Short mmCIF file of C-alpha atoms in Angstrom, two decimals:
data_model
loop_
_atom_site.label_atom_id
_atom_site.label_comp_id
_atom_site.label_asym_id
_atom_site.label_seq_id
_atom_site.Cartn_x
_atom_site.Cartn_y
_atom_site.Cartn_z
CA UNK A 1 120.41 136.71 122.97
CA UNK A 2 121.98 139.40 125.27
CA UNK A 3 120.21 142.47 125.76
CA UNK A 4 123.74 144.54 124.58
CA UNK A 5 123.91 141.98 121.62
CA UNK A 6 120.19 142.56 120.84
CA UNK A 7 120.81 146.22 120.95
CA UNK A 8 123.51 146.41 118.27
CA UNK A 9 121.51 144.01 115.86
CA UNK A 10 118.31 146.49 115.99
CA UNK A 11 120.67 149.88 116.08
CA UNK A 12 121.95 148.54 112.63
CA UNK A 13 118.55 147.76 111.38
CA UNK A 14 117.41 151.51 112.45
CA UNK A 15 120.57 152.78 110.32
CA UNK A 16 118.99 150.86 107.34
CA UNK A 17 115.99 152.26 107.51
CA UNK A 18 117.25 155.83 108.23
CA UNK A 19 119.43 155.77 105.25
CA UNK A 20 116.25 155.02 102.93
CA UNK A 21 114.05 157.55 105.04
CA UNK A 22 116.57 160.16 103.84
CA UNK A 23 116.75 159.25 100.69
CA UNK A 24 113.50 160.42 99.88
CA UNK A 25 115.05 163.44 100.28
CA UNK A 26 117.26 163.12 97.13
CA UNK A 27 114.48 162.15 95.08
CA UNK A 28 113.85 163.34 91.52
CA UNK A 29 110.17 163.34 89.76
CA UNK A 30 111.54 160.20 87.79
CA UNK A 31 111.89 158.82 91.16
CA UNK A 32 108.62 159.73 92.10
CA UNK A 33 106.88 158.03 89.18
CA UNK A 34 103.63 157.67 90.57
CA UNK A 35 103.28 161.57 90.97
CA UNK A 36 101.24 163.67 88.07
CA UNK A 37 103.33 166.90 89.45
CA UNK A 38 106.89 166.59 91.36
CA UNK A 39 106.28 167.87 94.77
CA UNK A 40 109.24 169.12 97.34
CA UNK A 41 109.04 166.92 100.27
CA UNK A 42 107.17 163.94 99.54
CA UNK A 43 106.80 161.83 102.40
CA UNK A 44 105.67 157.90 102.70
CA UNK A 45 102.69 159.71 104.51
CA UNK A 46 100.64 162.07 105.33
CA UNK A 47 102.56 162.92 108.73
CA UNK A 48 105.49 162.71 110.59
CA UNK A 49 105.44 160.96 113.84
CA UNK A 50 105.68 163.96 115.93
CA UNK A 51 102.98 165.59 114.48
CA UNK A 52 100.36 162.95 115.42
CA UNK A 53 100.33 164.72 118.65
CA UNK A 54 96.87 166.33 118.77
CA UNK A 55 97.65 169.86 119.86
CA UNK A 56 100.02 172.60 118.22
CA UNK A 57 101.37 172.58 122.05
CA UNK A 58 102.40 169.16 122.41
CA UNK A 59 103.58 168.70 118.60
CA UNK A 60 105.87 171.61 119.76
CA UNK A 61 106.69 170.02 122.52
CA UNK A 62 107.72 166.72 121.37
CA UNK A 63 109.61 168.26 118.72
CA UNK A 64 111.82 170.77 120.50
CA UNK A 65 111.91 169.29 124.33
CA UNK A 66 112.21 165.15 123.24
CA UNK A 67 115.62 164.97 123.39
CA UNK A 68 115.81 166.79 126.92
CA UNK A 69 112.96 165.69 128.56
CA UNK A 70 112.73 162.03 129.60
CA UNK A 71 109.25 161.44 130.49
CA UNK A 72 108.09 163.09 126.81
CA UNK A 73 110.77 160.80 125.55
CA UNK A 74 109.27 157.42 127.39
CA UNK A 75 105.61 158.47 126.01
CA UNK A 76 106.76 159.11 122.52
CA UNK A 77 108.29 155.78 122.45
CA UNK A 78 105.43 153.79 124.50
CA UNK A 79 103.23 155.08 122.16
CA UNK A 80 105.22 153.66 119.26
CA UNK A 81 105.38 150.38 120.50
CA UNK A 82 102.00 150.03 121.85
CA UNK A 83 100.46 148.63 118.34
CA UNK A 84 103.66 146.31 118.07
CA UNK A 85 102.98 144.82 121.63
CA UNK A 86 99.55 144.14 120.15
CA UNK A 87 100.47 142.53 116.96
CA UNK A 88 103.26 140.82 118.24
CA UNK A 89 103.09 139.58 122.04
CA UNK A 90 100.96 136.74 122.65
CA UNK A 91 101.83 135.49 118.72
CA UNK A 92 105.97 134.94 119.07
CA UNK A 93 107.01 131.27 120.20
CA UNK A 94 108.44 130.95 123.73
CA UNK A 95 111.46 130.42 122.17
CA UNK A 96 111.51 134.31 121.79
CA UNK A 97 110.87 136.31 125.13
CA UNK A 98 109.14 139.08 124.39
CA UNK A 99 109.81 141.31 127.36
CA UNK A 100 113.55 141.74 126.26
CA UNK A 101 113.32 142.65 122.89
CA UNK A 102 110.53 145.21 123.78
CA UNK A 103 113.36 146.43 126.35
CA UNK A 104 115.60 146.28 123.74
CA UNK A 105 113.69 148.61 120.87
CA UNK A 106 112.87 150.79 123.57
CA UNK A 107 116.05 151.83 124.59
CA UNK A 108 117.22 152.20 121.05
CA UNK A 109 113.95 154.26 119.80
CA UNK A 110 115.27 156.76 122.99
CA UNK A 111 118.55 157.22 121.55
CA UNK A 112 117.49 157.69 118.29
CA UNK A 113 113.98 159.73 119.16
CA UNK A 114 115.93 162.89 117.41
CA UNK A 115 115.74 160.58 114.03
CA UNK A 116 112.40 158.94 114.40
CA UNK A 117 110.22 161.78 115.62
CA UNK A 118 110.75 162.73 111.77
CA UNK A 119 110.01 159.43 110.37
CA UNK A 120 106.70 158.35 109.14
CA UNK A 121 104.32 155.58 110.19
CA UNK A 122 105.57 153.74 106.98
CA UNK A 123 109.09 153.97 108.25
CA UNK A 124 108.40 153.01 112.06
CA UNK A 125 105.90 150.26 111.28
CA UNK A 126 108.80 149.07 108.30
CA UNK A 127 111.49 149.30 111.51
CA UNK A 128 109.71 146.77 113.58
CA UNK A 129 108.87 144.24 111.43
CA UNK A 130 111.91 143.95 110.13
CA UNK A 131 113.31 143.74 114.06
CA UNK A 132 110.56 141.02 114.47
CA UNK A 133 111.79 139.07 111.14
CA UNK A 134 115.23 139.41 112.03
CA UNK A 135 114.81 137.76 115.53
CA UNK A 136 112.75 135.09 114.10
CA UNK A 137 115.43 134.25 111.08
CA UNK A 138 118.06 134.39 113.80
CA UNK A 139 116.27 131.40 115.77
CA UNK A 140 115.53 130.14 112.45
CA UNK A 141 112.04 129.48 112.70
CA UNK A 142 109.08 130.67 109.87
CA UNK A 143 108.10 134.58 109.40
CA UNK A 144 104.28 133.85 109.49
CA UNK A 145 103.04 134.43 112.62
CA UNK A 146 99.78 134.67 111.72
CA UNK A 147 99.43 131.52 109.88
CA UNK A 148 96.33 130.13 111.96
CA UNK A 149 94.18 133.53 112.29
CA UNK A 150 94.63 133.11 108.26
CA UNK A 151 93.24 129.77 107.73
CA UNK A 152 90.69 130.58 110.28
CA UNK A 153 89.59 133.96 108.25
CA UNK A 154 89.46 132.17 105.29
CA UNK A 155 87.99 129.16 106.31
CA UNK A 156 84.32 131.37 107.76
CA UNK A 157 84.25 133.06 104.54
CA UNK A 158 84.70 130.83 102.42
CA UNK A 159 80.86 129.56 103.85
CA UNK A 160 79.58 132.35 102.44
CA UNK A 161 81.66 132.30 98.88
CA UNK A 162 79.56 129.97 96.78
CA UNK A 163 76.32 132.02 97.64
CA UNK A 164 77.44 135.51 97.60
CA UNK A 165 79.18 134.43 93.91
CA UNK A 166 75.95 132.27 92.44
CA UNK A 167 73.75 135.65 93.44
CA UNK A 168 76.97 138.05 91.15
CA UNK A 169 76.63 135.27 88.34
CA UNK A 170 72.52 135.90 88.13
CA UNK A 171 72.93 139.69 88.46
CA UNK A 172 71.42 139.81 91.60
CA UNK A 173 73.66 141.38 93.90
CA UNK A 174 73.51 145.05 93.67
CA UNK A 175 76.59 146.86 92.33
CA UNK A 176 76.28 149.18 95.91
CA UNK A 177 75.82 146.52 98.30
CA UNK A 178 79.01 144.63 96.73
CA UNK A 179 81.12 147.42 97.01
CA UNK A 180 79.55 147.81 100.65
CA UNK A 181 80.51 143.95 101.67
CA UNK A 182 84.05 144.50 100.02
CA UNK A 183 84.27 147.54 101.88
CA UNK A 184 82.91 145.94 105.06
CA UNK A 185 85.09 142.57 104.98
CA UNK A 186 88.13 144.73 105.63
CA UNK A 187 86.79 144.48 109.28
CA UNK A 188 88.32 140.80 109.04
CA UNK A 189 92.04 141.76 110.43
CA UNK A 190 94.31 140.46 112.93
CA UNK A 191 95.81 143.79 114.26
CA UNK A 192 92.54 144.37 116.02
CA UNK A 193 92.09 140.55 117.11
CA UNK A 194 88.68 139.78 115.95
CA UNK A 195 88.00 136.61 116.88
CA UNK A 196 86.09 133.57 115.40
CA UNK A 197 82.87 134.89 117.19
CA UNK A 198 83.34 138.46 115.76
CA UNK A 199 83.76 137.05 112.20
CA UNK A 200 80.56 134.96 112.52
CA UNK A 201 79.09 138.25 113.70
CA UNK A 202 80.48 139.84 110.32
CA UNK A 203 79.05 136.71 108.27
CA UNK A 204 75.79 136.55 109.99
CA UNK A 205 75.03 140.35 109.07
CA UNK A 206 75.86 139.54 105.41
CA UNK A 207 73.18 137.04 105.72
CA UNK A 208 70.99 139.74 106.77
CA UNK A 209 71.73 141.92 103.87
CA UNK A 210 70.81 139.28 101.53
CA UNK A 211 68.12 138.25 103.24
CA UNK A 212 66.37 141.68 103.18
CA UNK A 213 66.41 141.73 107.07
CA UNK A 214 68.75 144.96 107.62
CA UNK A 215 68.23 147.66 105.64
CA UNK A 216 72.18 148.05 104.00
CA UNK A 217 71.25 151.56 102.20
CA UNK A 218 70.49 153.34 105.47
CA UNK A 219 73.92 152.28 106.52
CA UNK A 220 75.31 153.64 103.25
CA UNK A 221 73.24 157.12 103.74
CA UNK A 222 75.24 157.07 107.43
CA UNK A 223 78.42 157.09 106.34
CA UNK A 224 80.62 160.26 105.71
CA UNK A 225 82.15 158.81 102.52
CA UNK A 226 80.60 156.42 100.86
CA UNK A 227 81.09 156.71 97.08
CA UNK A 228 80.57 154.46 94.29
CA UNK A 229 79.37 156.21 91.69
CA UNK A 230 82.83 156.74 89.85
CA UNK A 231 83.89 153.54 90.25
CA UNK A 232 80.58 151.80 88.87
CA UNK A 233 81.01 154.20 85.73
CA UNK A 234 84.18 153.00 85.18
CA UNK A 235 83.36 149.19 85.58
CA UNK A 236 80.42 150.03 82.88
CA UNK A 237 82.42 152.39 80.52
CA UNK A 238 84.78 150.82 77.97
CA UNK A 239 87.71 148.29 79.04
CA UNK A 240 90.17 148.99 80.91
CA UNK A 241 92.81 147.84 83.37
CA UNK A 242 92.46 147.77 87.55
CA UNK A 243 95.55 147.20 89.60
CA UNK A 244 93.73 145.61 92.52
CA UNK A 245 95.67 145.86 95.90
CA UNK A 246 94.02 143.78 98.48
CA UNK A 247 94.87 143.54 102.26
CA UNK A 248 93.73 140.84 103.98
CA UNK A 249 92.95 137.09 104.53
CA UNK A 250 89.17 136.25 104.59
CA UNK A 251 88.42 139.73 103.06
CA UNK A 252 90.46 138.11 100.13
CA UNK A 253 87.00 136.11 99.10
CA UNK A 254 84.75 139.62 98.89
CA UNK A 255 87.66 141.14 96.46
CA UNK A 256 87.20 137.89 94.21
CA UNK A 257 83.36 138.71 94.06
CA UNK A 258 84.24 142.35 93.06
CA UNK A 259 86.88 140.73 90.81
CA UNK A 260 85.14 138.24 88.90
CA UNK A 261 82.35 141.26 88.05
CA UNK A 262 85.50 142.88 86.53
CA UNK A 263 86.45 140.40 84.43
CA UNK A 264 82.88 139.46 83.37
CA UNK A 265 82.72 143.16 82.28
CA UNK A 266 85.77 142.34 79.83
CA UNK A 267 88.22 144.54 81.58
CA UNK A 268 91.66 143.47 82.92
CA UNK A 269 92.17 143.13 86.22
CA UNK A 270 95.81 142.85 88.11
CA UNK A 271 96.10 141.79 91.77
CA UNK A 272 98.77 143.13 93.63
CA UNK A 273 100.31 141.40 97.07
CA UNK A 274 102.73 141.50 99.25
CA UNK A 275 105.58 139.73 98.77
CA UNK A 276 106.69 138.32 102.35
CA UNK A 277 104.87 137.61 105.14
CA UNK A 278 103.28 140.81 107.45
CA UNK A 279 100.29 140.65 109.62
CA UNK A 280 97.76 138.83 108.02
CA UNK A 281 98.26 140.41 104.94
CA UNK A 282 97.60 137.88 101.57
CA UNK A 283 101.05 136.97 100.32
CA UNK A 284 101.68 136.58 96.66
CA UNK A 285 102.31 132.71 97.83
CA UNK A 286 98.98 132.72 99.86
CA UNK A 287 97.08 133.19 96.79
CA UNK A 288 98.89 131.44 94.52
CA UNK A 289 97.64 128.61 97.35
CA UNK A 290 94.39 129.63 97.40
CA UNK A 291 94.37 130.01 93.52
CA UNK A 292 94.14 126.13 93.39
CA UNK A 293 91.71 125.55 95.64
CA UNK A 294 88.25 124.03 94.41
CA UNK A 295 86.38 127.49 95.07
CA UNK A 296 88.41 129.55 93.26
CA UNK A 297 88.64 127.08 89.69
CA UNK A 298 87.08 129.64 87.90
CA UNK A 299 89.94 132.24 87.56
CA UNK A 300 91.79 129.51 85.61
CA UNK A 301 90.27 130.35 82.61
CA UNK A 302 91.08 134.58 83.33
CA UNK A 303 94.60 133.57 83.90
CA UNK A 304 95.17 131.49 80.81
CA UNK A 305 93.39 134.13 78.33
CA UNK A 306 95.77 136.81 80.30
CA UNK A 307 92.52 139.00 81.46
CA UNK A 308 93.61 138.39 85.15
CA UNK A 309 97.35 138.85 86.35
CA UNK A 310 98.49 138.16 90.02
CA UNK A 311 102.09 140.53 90.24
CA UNK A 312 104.54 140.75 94.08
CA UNK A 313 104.37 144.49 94.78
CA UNK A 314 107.76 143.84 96.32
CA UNK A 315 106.82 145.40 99.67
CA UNK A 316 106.35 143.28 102.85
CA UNK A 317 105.67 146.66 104.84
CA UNK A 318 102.45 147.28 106.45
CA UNK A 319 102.23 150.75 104.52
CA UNK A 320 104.26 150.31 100.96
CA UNK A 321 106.83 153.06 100.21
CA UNK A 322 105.65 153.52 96.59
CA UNK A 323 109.78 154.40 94.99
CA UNK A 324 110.63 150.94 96.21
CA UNK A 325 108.02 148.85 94.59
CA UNK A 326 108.76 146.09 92.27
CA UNK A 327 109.31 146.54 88.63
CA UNK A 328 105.91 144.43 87.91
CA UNK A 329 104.32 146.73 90.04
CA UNK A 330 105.33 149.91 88.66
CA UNK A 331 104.65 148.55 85.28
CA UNK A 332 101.63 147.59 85.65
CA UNK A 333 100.67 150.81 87.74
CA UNK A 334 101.62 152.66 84.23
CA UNK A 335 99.20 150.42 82.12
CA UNK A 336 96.29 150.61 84.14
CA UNK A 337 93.41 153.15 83.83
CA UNK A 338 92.47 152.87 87.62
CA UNK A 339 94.22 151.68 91.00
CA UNK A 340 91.52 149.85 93.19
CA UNK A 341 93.03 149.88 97.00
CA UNK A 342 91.83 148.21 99.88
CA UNK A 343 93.02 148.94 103.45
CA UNK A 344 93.90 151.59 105.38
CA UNK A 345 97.77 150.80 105.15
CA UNK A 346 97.30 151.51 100.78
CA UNK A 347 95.67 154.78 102.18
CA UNK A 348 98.22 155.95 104.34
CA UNK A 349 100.68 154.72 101.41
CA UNK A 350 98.89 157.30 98.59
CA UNK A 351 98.70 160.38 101.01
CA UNK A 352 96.56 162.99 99.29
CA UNK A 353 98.39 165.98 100.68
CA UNK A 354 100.91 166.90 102.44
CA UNK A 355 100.09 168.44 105.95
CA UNK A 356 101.23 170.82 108.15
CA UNK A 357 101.45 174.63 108.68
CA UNK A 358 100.76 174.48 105.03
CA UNK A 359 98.94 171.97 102.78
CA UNK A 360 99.75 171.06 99.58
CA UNK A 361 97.71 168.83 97.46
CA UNK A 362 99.02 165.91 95.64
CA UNK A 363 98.26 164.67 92.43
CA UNK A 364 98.93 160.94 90.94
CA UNK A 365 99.30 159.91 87.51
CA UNK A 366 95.95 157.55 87.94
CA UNK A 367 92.86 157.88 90.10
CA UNK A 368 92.36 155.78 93.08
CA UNK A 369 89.35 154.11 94.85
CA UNK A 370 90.10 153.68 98.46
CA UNK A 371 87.98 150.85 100.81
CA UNK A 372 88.09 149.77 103.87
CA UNK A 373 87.12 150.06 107.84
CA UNK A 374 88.43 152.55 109.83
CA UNK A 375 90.11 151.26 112.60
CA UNK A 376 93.33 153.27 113.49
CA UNK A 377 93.53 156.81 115.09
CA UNK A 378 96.28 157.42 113.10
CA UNK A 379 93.79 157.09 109.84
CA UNK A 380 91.20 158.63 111.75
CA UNK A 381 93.68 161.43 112.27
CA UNK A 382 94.26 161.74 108.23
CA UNK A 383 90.92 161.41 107.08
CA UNK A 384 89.85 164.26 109.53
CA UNK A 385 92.47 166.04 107.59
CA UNK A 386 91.79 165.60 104.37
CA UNK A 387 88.11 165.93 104.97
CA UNK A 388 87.57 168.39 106.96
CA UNK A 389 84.92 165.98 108.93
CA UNK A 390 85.32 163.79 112.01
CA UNK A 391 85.26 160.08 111.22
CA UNK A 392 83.60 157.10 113.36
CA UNK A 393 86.09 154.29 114.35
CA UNK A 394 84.53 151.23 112.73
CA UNK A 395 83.00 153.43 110.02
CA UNK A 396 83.17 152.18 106.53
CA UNK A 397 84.75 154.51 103.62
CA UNK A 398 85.02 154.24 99.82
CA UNK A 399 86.23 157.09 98.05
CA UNK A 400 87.34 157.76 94.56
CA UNK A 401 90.13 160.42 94.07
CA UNK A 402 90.51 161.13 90.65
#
C-alpha cells in the first residue's frame, strides 16, 4: 500500500476515534452507569497523554509549545509508538512491512498531536490496534497475532493445573497464597515478551511456594499493597455474584483456581472477556476453546446449573472504555455484589480519581478488587498517584476499593 494511501486510511480511523473521545464530553450520569455520583469530566483514565510528562515544566511544555516545536513534537509521538513497535514488530507477517506503516502513524500522530495530546491511553492504545487490524483485514489475513505465545502460555501452566487444583479441592492451599499466585500469574504477558524460560522461571517458584522452600508471606509483608482481607470476607459472607474480568492467556488457569473456590463457596461467578482478538488477551472464543478441554470438565456442571456465566464485554481495547461495553456486560455489572479485575489495563479502565491541578475522587456503584504485576510506567505513574507511595516495577498489587 502507498504511503499517501496508507495515510488517508489511518487519518480516517483517528477521526473515528476522536469523534468517540469527544463524546465523553456529552455524557449524562445515565451514560455513565457505572458511576455512584456523576462527575464533570470523566475520562477513560486517570490522565491525559500530555500529562504523563513527569515535571509541571515539561507537561507545560508539551501542552502549549507541541504544535510549534518539532523536536517536542517527534518525542511526544516516539514515545507513543514505542510500546506499539514492541507489541507489534517482529509479530506482523512479511507480507506487512512494518517500517512504512510506523512512517505512516507517525506522520499522522504529528498532524493531529493538537488532538491526541488530550486523549487518553485508552484512546491511543484503541487508535493503534485498530490501525494494526485494519492493515491485517486489508491483506486479509487473521487478527491474532499472538496465537503461538498463547498456546505456549497455556500449554506451561497447564503442568501445574491438576496440582495447584487437587491441593484447592483438599483445602490446602491457603486463601493468601492463592490470591498471591493469581496475582503473580499476571506476570505471564506478551507485551513484555517473557519467554518460555521466564515462564518456567514463574512455574518453578510456584513449586517453591508449595513446597515450603520460599517463604511467600515475607513477599506479601514486602509489598506496598497487598490486600486480601476484604475480598476473603466477601468469598466467606453470604452469596453473592463476582463479575470476573481476566487478562491473559496462561494466567487464565490461576483465575480458574480462584474461580472454582467461588463457586464451591455457592456464589455466582461471571467471567468477562474480550470480544476480538488484542495482545494476548483471552477471547470470549479462546475460552469457550479451552472450556472443552479435558482439564477444565469440571465447570460443565457450574455452567449447566447457571452458577458460572462466561459474557463478551464487547471491548477488544487493551484498556475498555466502560460507556461502550456490551449490554451483557453492563447487566451483569448491575447484578453483581463485587467486580473482581485482573490486569493493569481493567485498572487504568476504573480510574479512581481524576488528576490534575485538582483531584477529585470517584466513586462506582460496586467495589472493585484490583490484581496484577506492575509492569508499565504509565501504571506506575497512577498508582504513585493514587497512593501517595512509589511502586516497584515487577511488584505485585491487590487492592480492594470499596
Amino acid at each position: 500500500m502507498k504511503h499517501s494511501k496508507m495515510n488517508e486510511v489511518f487519518s480516517k480511523i483517528l477521526q473515528q476515534h476522536q469523534q468517540r473521545h469527544l463524546k465523553y464530553s456529552h455524557f449524562s450520569i445515565k451514560d455513565h452507569w457505572y458511576l455512584k455520583d456523576h462527575i464533570d469530566g470523566f475520562i477513560p483514565g486517570y490522565l491525559k497523554l500530555f500529562e504523563y510528562s513527569p515535571s509541571l515544566i515539561e507537561k507545560a511544555m508539551c501542552y502549549y509549545t507541541m504544535s510549534y516545536i518539532p523536536k517536542i513534537q517527534q518525542r511526544f509521538c516516539q514515545k507513543i509508538l514505542n510500546p506499539f513497535k514492541h507489541h507489534y514488530k517482529k509479530r506482523l507477517p512479511d507480507s506487512i512491512p512494518f517500517t512504512p506503516i510506523l512512517d505512516s502513524l507517525e506522520t499522522i500522530l504529528s498532524q493531529h498531536s493538537h488532538l491526541i495530546k488530550l486523549w487518553t491511553l485508552a484512546d491511543i492504545s484503541s487508535f493503534l490496534n485498530h490501525c494494526i487490524y485494519t492493515m491485517l483485514s486489508l491483506h486479509k489475513l487473521p487478527k491474532d497475532l499472538y496465537q503461538e505465545e498463547k498456546k505456549i502460555q497455556n500449554n506451561y501452566c497447564i503442568q501445574l493445573y491438576p496440582e495447584l487444583r487437587e491441593r484447592l479441592l483438599n483445602d490446602s492451599l491457603p486463601f493468601d497464597l492463592l490470591i498471591y499466585l493469581v496475582t503473580k500469574a499476571n506476570c505471564i504477558d506478551s507485551s513484555d515478551e517473557i519467554h518460555q524460560q521466564q515462564i518456567q522461571v514463574f512455574l518453578n517458584d510456584v513449586g517453591n511456594y508449595l513446597d515450603g522452600n520460599t517463604d511467600y508471606k515475607e513477599i506479601l509483608d514486602s509489598c506496598n499493597y497487598f490486600e486480601d482481607k476484604a475480598l476473603y470476607y466477601d468469598c466467606c459472607g453470604e452469596q453473592k455474584c463476582f463479575l470476573y474480568e481476566c487478562d491473559n492467556h496462561g494466567e487464565i488457569f490461576f483465575d480458574c483456581l480462584l474461580i472454582e473456590y467461588l463457586l464451591r463457596k455457592g456464589h455466582t461467578v461471571v467471567l468477562s472477556l474480550k470480544s476480538s482478538p488484542v495482545l494476548n488477551d483471552v477471547t470470549f472464543q479462546d475460552f469457550s476453546t479451552l472450556l472443552k478441554s479435558p482439564a477444565l470438565q469440571h465447570f460443565q456442571d457450574y455452567l449447566h446449573n447457571k452458577s458460572f456465566h462466561i459474557i463478551n464485554s464487547g471491548s477488544n481495547d487493551v484498556i475498555k472504555h466502560l460507556p461502550f461495553l456490551s449490554d451483557d456486560y453492563k447487566t451483569w455489572y448491575h447484578r453483581s455484589d463485587c467486580i473482581i479485575s485482573k490486569g493493569q489495563g481493567h485498572f487504568t479502565s476504573y480510574p479512581k480519581c481524576l488528576l490534575g491541578l485538582k483531584n477529585r475522587s470517584i466513586r462506582y456503584q460496586k467495589p472493585i478488587f484490583h490484581s496484577f504485576i506492575l509492569k508499565s510506567r504509565y501504571t506506575q505513574h497512577e498508582l504513585r498517584s493514587v497512593h501517595k507511595k512509589a511502586f516497584r516495577i515487577s511488584e505485585p498489587y491487590a487492592k480492594y476499593f470499596s
